[in-house]
Amino acid sequence: MRVTVPRSSERDFDVLAFELSERIDRPRAKEALTLRLLDSFNEVEHREQPSSETSEVIDSIAQEVEKYVDSLPGSTDG
């Protein structure tokens, strides 16, 4: 995590963790979740659809992340 967050040692941040079934391809799930979250925050148009099993997991995680973001101080919805 610290490698991907610029200047992470200079600030606090929360890390959200979610368990995935062994049947889920982790790199594809990560890519699908990233695209889903970017799409939900109006950053990009959603592209390729993940498999139905991955989609169910990703949708659940994305909903939790969106709720978390909405709860943060300064959120437009929170």
PDB file of N, CA and C in Angstrom:
ATOM      1  N   MET A   1       0.824  -1.186   0.000  1.00  0.00           N
ATOM      2  CA  MET A   1       0.000   0.000   0.000  1.00  0.00           C
ATOM      3  C   MET A   1       0.868   1.249   0.000  1.00  0.00           C
ATOM      4  N   ARG A   2       1.840   1.295   0.865  1.00  0.00           N
ATOM      5  CA  ARG A   2       2.659   2.503   0.960  1.00  0.00           C
ATOM      6  C   ARG A   2       3.366   2.834  -0.351  1.00  0.00           C
ATOM      7  N   VAL A   3       3.681   1.830  -1.126  1.00  0.00           N
ATOM      8  CA  VAL A   3       4.356   2.078  -2.395  1.00  0.00           C
ATOM      9  C   VAL A   3       3.437   2.805  -3.366  1.00  0.00           C
ATOM     10  N   THR A   4       2.146   2.552  -3.302  1.00  0.00           N
ATOM     11  CA  THR A   4       1.225   3.142  -4.265  1.00  0.00           C
ATOM     12  C   THR A   4       0.592   4.437  -3.790  1.00  0.00           C
ATOM     13  N   VAL A   5       0.821   4.836  -2.556  1.00  0.00           N
ATOM     14  CA  VAL A   5       0.256   6.079  -2.033  1.00  0.00           C
ATOM     15  C   VAL A   5       1.388   7.086  -1.855  1.00  0.00           C
ATOM     16  N   PRO A   6       1.432   8.103  -2.719  1.00  0.00           N
ATOM     17  CA  PRO A   6       2.510   9.081  -2.615  1.00  0.00           C
ATOM     18  C   PRO A   6       2.552   9.746  -1.236  1.00  0.00           C
ATOM     19  N   ARG A   7       3.754   9.888  -0.699  1.00  0.00           N
ATOM     20  CA  ARG A   7       4.001  10.562   0.573  1.00  0.00           C
ATOM     21  C   ARG A   7       3.160   9.971   1.708  1.00  0.00           C
ATOM     22  N   SER A   8       2.936   8.658   1.674  1.00  0.00           N
ATOM     23  CA  SER A   8       2.085   8.013   2.674  1.00  0.00           C
ATOM     24  C   SER A   8       2.620   8.149   4.091  1.00  0.00           C
ATOM     25  N   SER A   9       3.918   8.257   4.240  1.00  0.00           N
ATOM     26  CA  SER A   9       4.484   8.378   5.583  1.00  0.00           C
ATOM     27  C   SER A   9       4.200   9.739   6.210  1.00  0.00           C
ATOM     28  N   GLU A  10       3.715  10.688   5.409  1.00  0.00           N
ATOM     29  CA  GLU A  10       3.457  12.040   5.895  1.00  0.00           C
ATOM     30  C   GLU A  10       2.007  12.271   6.310  1.00  0.00           C
ATOM     31  N   ARG A  11       1.166  11.255   6.189  1.00  0.00           N
ATOM     32  CA  ARG A  11      -0.254  11.455   6.509  1.00  0.00           C
ATOM     33  C   ARG A  11      -0.904  10.154   6.950  1.00  0.00           C
ATOM     34  N   ASP A  12      -2.047  10.307   7.574  1.00  0.00           N
ATOM     35  CA  ASP A  12      -2.844   9.146   7.961  1.00  0.00           C
ATOM     36  C   ASP A  12      -3.815   8.824   6.838  1.00  0.00           C
ATOM     37  N   PHE A  13      -4.107   7.557   6.672  1.00  0.00           N
ATOM     38  CA  PHE A  13      -5.142   7.154   5.739  1.00  0.00           C
ATOM     39  C   PHE A  13      -5.697   5.820   6.181  1.00  0.00           C
ATOM     40  N   ASP A  14      -6.911   5.556   5.769  1.00  0.00           N
ATOM     41  CA  ASP A  14      -7.564   4.298   6.112  1.00  0.00           C
ATOM     42  C   ASP A  14      -7.333   3.288   4.995  1.00  0.00           C
ATOM     43  N   VAL A  15      -7.211   2.037   5.382  1.00  0.00           N
ATOM     44  CA  VAL A  15      -7.088   0.945   4.426  1.00  0.00           C
ATOM     45  C   VAL A  15      -8.309   0.055   4.617  1.00  0.00           C
ATOM     46  N   LEU A  16      -9.049  -0.167   3.539  1.00  0.00           N
ATOM     47  CA  LEU A  16     -10.202  -1.058   3.584  1.00  0.00           C
ATOM     48  C   LEU A  16      -9.780  -2.395   2.997  1.00  0.00           C
ATOM     49  N   ALA A  17     -10.089  -3.476   3.674  1.00  0.00           N
ATOM     50  CA  ALA A  17      -9.699  -4.810   3.215  1.00  0.00           C
ATOM     51  C   ALA A  17     -10.942  -5.681   3.073  1.00  0.00           C
ATOM     52  N   PHE A  18     -10.961  -6.483   2.027  1.00  0.00           N
ATOM     53  CA  PHE A  18     -12.090  -7.364   1.759  1.00  0.00           C
ATOM     54  C   PHE A  18     -11.552  -8.737   1.387  1.00  0.00           C
ATOM     55  N   GLU A  19     -12.185  -9.773   1.924  1.00  0.00           N
ATOM     56  CA  GLU A  19     -11.779 -11.143   1.637  1.00  0.00           C
ATOM     57  C   GLU A  19     -12.412 -11.590   0.325  1.00  0.00           C
ATOM     58  N   LEU A  20     -11.615 -12.265  -0.500  1.00  0.00           N
ATOM     59  CA  LEU A  20     -12.109 -12.811  -1.760  1.00  0.00           C
ATOM     60  C   LEU A  20     -12.016 -14.329  -1.740  1.00  0.00           C
ATOM     61  N   SER A  21     -12.974 -14.965  -2.369  1.00  0.00           N
ATOM     62  CA  SER A  21     -12.942 -16.410  -2.532  1.00  0.00           C
ATOM     63  C   SER A  21     -11.715 -16.795  -3.350  1.00  0.00           C
ATOM     64  N   GLU A  22     -11.198 -17.993  -3.121  1.00  0.00           N
ATOM     65  CA  GLU A  22     -10.059 -18.474  -3.900  1.00  0.00           C
ATOM     66  C   GLU A  22     -10.408 -18.623  -5.374  1.00  0.00           C
ATOM     67  N   ARG A  23     -11.700 -18.731  -5.691  1.00  0.00           N
ATOM     68  CA  ARG A  23     -12.144 -18.887  -7.078  1.00  0.00           C
ATOM     69  C   ARG A  23     -12.046 -17.582  -7.864  1.00  0.00           C
ATOM     70  N   ILE A  24     -11.925 -16.463  -7.161  1.00  0.00           N
ATOM     71  CA  ILE A  24     -11.880 -15.162  -7.819  1.00  0.00           C
ATOM     72  C   ILE A  24     -10.448 -14.847  -8.239  1.00  0.00           C
ATOM     73  N   ASP A  25     -10.271 -14.473  -9.492  1.00  0.00           N
ATOM     74  CA  ASP A  25      -8.961 -14.057  -9.998  1.00  0.00           C
ATOM     75  C   ASP A  25      -8.663 -12.662  -9.444  1.00  0.00           C
ATOM     76  N   ARG A  26      -7.703 -12.571  -8.528  1.00  0.00           N
ATOM     77  CA  ARG A  26      -7.425 -11.317  -7.812  1.00  0.00           C
ATOM     78  C   ARG A  26      -7.045 -10.148  -8.733  1.00  0.00           C
ATOM     79  N   PRO A  27      -6.135 -10.336  -9.683  1.00  0.00           N
ATOM     80  CA  PRO A  27      -5.806  -9.204 -10.553  1.00  0.00           C
ATOM     81  C   PRO A  27      -7.008  -8.705 -11.360  1.00  0.00           C
ATOM     82  N   ARG A  28      -7.822  -9.623 -11.851  1.00  0.00           N
ATOM     83  CA  ARG A  28      -9.023  -9.205 -12.599  1.00  0.00           C
ATOM     84  C   ARG A  28     -10.034  -8.520 -11.678  1.00  0.00           C
ATOM     85  N   ALA A  29     -10.153  -9.031 -10.462  1.00  0.00           N
ATOM     86  CA  ALA A  29     -11.070  -8.413  -9.510  1.00  0.00           C
ATOM     87  C   ALA A  29     -10.609  -7.000  -9.158  1.00  0.00           C
ATOM     88  N   LYS A  30      -9.317  -6.826  -8.969  1.00  0.00           N
ATOM     89  CA  LYS A  30      -8.782  -5.505  -8.661  1.00  0.00           C
ATOM     90  C   LYS A  30      -9.047  -4.540  -9.807  1.00  0.00           C
ATOM     91  N   GLU A  31      -8.801  -4.987 -11.028  1.00  0.00           N
ATOM     92  CA  GLU A  31      -9.047  -4.141 -12.197  1.00  0.00           C
ATOM     93  C   GLU A  31     -10.531  -3.803 -12.322  1.00  0.00           C
ATOM     94  N   ALA A  32     -11.384  -4.803 -12.138  1.00  0.00           N
ATOM     95  CA  ALA A  32     -12.821  -4.576 -12.245  1.00  0.00           C
ATOM     96  C   ALA A  32     -13.312  -3.626 -11.157  1.00  0.00           C
ATOM     97  N   LEU A  33     -12.794  -3.775  -9.936  1.00  0.00           N
ATOM     98  CA  LEU A  33     -13.188  -2.886  -8.846  1.00  0.00           C
ATOM     99  C   LEU A  33     -12.720  -1.458  -9.128  1.00  0.00           C
ATOM    100  N   THR A  34     -11.496  -1.316  -9.606  1.00  0.00           N
ATOM    101  CA  THR A  34     -10.977   0.012  -9.930  1.00  0.00           C
ATOM    102  C   THR A  34     -11.862   0.689 -10.970  1.00  0.00           C
ATOM    103  N   LEU A  35     -12.192  -0.023 -12.039  1.00  0.00           N
ATOM    104  CA  LEU A  35     -13.048   0.547 -13.080  1.00  0.00           C
ATOM    105  C   LEU A  35     -14.443   0.865 -12.549  1.00  0.00           C
ATOM    106  N   ARG A  36     -14.971  -0.021 -11.713  1.00  0.00           N
ATOM    107  CA  ARG A  36     -16.313   0.191 -11.141  1.00  0.00           C
ATOM    108  C   ARG A  36     -16.333   1.443 -10.272  1.00  0.00           C
ATOM    109  N   LEU A  37     -15.293   1.626  -9.438  1.00  0.00           N
ATOM    110  CA  LEU A  37     -15.240   2.799  -8.571  1.00  0.00           C
ATOM    111  C   LEU A  37     -15.017   4.075  -9.376  1.00  0.00           C
ATOM    112  N   LEU A  38     -14.150   4.023 -10.364  1.00  0.00           N
ATOM    113  CA  LEU A  38     -13.957   5.193 -11.218  1.00  0.00           C
ATOM    114  C   LEU A  38     -15.256   5.564 -11.913  1.00  0.00           C
ATOM    115  N   ASP A  39     -15.975   4.562 -12.384  1.00  0.00           N
ATOM    116  CA  ASP A  39     -17.254   4.796 -13.044  1.00  0.00           C
ATOM    117  C   ASP A  39     -18.256   5.408 -12.072  1.00  0.00           C
ATOM    118  N   SER A  40     -18.313   4.893 -10.834  1.00  0.00           N
ATOM    119  CA  SER A  40     -19.299   5.394  -9.874  1.00  0.00           C
ATOM    120  C   SER A  40     -18.987   6.816  -9.432  1.00  0.00           C
ATOM    121  N   PHE A  41     -17.725   7.206  -9.495  1.00  0.00           N
ATOM    122  CA  PHE A  41     -17.362   8.574  -9.143  1.00  0.00           C
ATOM    123  C   PHE A  41     -17.208   9.433 -10.388  1.00  0.00           C
ATOM    124  N   ASN A  42     -17.806   8.968 -11.500  1.00  0.00           N
ATOM    125  CA  ASN A  42     -17.877   9.712 -12.758  1.00  0.00           C
ATOM    126  C   ASN A  42     -16.523  10.075 -13.338  1.00  0.00           C
ATOM    127  N   GLU A  43     -15.549   9.221 -13.190  1.00  0.00           N
ATOM    128  CA  GLU A  43     -14.218   9.487 -13.737  1.00  0.00           C
ATOM    129  C   GLU A  43     -14.035   8.871 -15.131  1.00  0.00           C
ATOM    130  N   VAL A  44     -14.619   7.723 -15.348  1.00  0.00           N
ATOM    131  CA  VAL A  44     -14.504   7.059 -16.653  1.00  0.00           C
ATOM    132  C   VAL A  44     -15.806   6.325 -16.942  1.00  0.00           C
ATOM    133  N   GLU A  45     -15.981   5.966 -18.190  1.00  0.00           N
ATOM    134  CA  GLU A  45     -17.122   5.126 -18.551  1.00  0.00           C
ATOM    135  C   GLU A  45     -16.744   3.675 -18.294  1.00  0.00           C
ATOM    136  N   HIS A  46     -17.700   2.910 -17.776  1.00  0.00           N
ATOM    137  CA  HIS A  46     -17.436   1.500 -17.482  1.00  0.00           C
ATOM    138  C   HIS A  46     -17.156   0.760 -18.781  1.00  0.00           C
ATOM    139  N   ARG A  47     -16.165  -0.067 -18.767  1.00  0.00           N
ATOM    140  CA  ARG A  47     -15.744  -0.791 -19.962  1.00  0.00           C
ATOM    141  C   ARG A  47     -16.231  -2.230 -19.904  1.00  0.00           C
ATOM    142  N   GLU A  48     -15.309  -3.153 -20.009  1.00  0.00           N
ATOM    143  CA  GLU A  48     -15.625  -4.581 -20.053  1.00  0.00           C
ATOM    144  C   GLU A  48     -16.266  -5.050 -18.754  1.00  0.00           C
ATOM    145  N   GLN A  49     -17.288  -5.874 -18.882  1.00  0.00           N
ATOM    146  CA  GLN A  49     -17.975  -6.421 -17.725  1.00  0.00           C
ATOM    147  C   GLN A  49     -17.227  -7.648 -17.198  1.00  0.00           C
ATOM    148  N   PRO A  50     -17.013  -7.733 -15.875  1.00  0.00           N
ATOM    149  CA  PRO A  50     -16.381  -8.936 -15.316  1.00  0.00           C
ATOM    150  C   PRO A  50     -17.362 -10.103 -15.329  1.00  0.00           C
ATOM    151  N   SER A  51     -16.874 -11.313 -15.043  1.00  0.00           N
ATOM    152  CA  SER A  51     -17.746 -12.479 -14.955  1.00  0.00           C
ATOM    153  C   SER A  51     -18.814 -12.234 -13.898  1.00  0.00           C
ATOM    154  N   SER A  52     -19.897 -12.982 -13.944  1.00  0.00           N
ATOM    155  CA  SER A  52     -21.000 -12.744 -13.013  1.00  0.00           C
ATOM    156  C   SER A  52     -20.575 -12.944 -11.561  1.00  0.00           C
ATOM    157  N   GLU A  53     -19.751 -13.957 -11.291  1.00  0.00           N
ATOM    158  CA  GLU A  53     -19.291 -14.199  -9.919  1.00  0.00           C
ATOM    159  C   GLU A  53     -18.425 -13.026  -9.439  1.00  0.00           C
ATOM    160  N   THR A  54     -17.503 -12.586 -10.282  1.00  0.00           N
ATOM    161  CA  THR A  54     -16.650 -11.450  -9.931  1.00  0.00           C
ATOM    162  C   THR A  54     -17.487 -10.192  -9.806  1.00  0.00           C
ATOM    163  N   SER A  55     -18.443 -10.024 -10.683  1.00  0.00           N
ATOM    164  CA  SER A  55     -19.298  -8.840 -10.660  1.00  0.00           C
ATOM    165  C   SER A  55     -20.061  -8.720  -9.346  1.00  0.00           C
ATOM    166  N   GLU A  56     -20.582  -9.834  -8.847  1.00  0.00           N
ATOM    167  CA  GLU A  56     -21.307  -9.815  -7.573  1.00  0.00           C
ATOM    168  C   GLU A  56     -20.395  -9.360  -6.433  1.00  0.00           C
ATOM    169  N   VAL A  57     -19.187  -9.894  -6.399  1.00  0.00           N
ATOM    170  CA  VAL A  57     -18.231  -9.536  -5.353  1.00  0.00           C
ATOM    171  C   VAL A  57     -17.839  -8.069  -5.488  1.00  0.00           C
ATOM    172  N   ILE A  58     -17.539  -7.651  -6.703  1.00  0.00           N
ATOM    173  CA  ILE A  58     -17.104  -6.279  -6.960  1.00  0.00           C
ATOM    174  C   ILE A  58     -18.207  -5.292  -6.604  1.00  0.00           C
ATOM    175  N   ASP A  59     -19.436  -5.581  -6.987  1.00  0.00           N
ATOM    176  CA  ASP A  59     -20.552  -4.682  -6.665  1.00  0.00           C
ATOM    177  C   ASP A  59     -20.707  -4.518  -5.159  1.00  0.00           C
ATOM    178  N   SER A  60     -20.576  -5.611  -4.425  1.00  0.00           N
ATOM    179  CA  SER A  60     -20.691  -5.566  -2.971  1.00  0.00           C
ATOM    180  C   SER A  60     -19.577  -4.710  -2.361  1.00  0.00           C
ATOM    181  N   ILE A  61     -18.349  -4.929  -2.810  1.00  0.00           N
ATOM    182  CA  ILE A  61     -17.227  -4.152  -2.296  1.00  0.00           C
ATOM    183  C   ILE A  61     -17.374  -2.684  -2.676  1.00  0.00           C
ATOM    184  N   ALA A  62     -17.743  -2.422  -3.919  1.00  0.00           N
ATOM    185  CA  ALA A  62     -17.892  -1.037  -4.382  1.00  0.00           C
ATOM    186  C   ALA A  62     -18.947  -0.303  -3.559  1.00  0.00           C
ATOM    187  N   GLN A  63     -20.033  -0.955  -3.234  1.00  0.00           N
ATOM    188  CA  GLN A  63     -21.071  -0.329  -2.408  1.00  0.00           C
ATOM    189  C   GLN A  63     -20.522   0.040  -1.033  1.00  0.00           C
ATOM    190  N   GLU A  64     -19.739  -0.846  -0.443  1.00  0.00           N
ATOM    191  CA  GLU A  64     -19.148  -0.563   0.867  1.00  0.00           C
ATOM    192  C   GLU A  64     -18.156   0.596   0.787  1.00  0.00           C
ATOM    193  N   VAL A  65     -17.352   0.623  -0.262  1.00  0.00           N
ATOM    194  CA  VAL A  65     -16.391   1.720  -0.444  1.00  0.00           C
ATOM    195  C   VAL A  65     -17.136   3.038  -0.642  1.00  0.00           C
ATOM    196  N   GLU A  66     -18.188   3.031  -1.446  1.00  0.00           N
ATOM    197  CA  GLU A  66     -18.964   4.250  -1.681  1.00  0.00           C
ATOM    198  C   GLU A  66     -19.602   4.755  -0.383  1.00  0.00           C
ATOM    199  N   LYS A  67     -20.125   3.835   0.435  1.00  0.00           N
ATOM    200  CA  LYS A  67     -20.682   4.232   1.739  1.00  0.00           C
ATOM    201  C   LYS A  67     -19.607   4.847   2.617  1.00  0.00           C
ATOM    202  N   TYR A  68     -18.434   4.236   2.609  1.00  0.00           N
ATOM    203  CA  TYR A  68     -17.316   4.752   3.410  1.00  0.00           C
ATOM    204  C   TYR A  68     -16.945   6.162   2.951  1.00  0.00           C
ATOM    205  N   VAL A  69     -16.793   6.352   1.667  1.00  0.00           N
ATOM    206  CA  VAL A  69     -16.430   7.667   1.125  1.00  0.00           C
ATOM    207  C   VAL A  69     -17.502   8.697   1.486  1.00  0.00           C
ATOM    208  N   ASP A  70     -18.762   8.325   1.377  1.00  0.00           N
ATOM    209  CA  ASP A  70     -19.844   9.248   1.733  1.00  0.00           C
ATOM    210  C   ASP A  70     -19.830   9.632   3.209  1.00  0.00           C
ATOM    211  N   SER A  71     -19.270   8.773   4.056  1.00  0.00           N
ATOM    212  CA  SER A  71     -19.238   9.044   5.493  1.00  0.00           C
ATOM    213  C   SER A  71     -18.075   9.946   5.911  1.00  0.00           C
ATOM    214  N   LEU A  72     -17.150  10.184   5.012  1.00  0.00           N
ATOM    215  CA  LEU A  72     -15.974  10.982   5.354  1.00  0.00           C
ATOM    216  C   LEU A  72     -16.323  12.457   5.523  1.00  0.00           C
ATOM    217  N   PRO A  73     -15.655  13.130   6.461  1.00  0.00           N
ATOM    218  CA  PRO A  73     -15.883  14.568   6.614  1.00  0.00           C
ATOM    219  C   PRO A  73     -15.562  15.277   5.305  1.00  0.00           C
ATOM    220  N   GLY A  74     -16.425  16.191   4.934  1.00  0.00           N
ATOM    221  CA  GLY A  74     -16.225  16.926   3.690  1.00  0.00           C
ATOM    222  C   GLY A  74     -16.842  16.272   2.482  1.00  0.00           C
ATOM    223  N   SER A  75     -17.398  15.075   2.658  1.00  0.00           N
ATOM    224  CA  SER A  75     -18.069  14.414   1.545  1.00  0.00           C
ATOM    225  C   SER A  75     -19.319  15.205   1.200  1.00  0.00           C
ATOM    226  N   THR A  76     -19.628  15.290  -0.077  1.00  0.00           N
ATOM    227  CA  THR A  76     -20.818  16.033  -0.495  1.00  0.00           C
ATOM    228  C   THR A  76     -22.104  15.337  -0.065  1.00  0.00           C
ATOM    229  N   ASP A  77     -22.039  14.022   0.140  1.00  0.00           N
ATOM    230  CA  ASP A  77     -23.228  13.276   0.560  1.00  0.00           C
ATOM    231  C   ASP A  77     -23.247  12.977   2.056  1.00  0.00           C
ATOM    232  N   GLY A  78     -22.103  13.076   2.742  1.00  0.00           N
ATOM    233  CA  GLY A  78     -21.998  12.616   4.129  1.00  0.00           C
ATOM    234  C   GLY A  78     -22.145  13.644   5.150  1.00  0.00           C
TER     235      GLY A  78
END
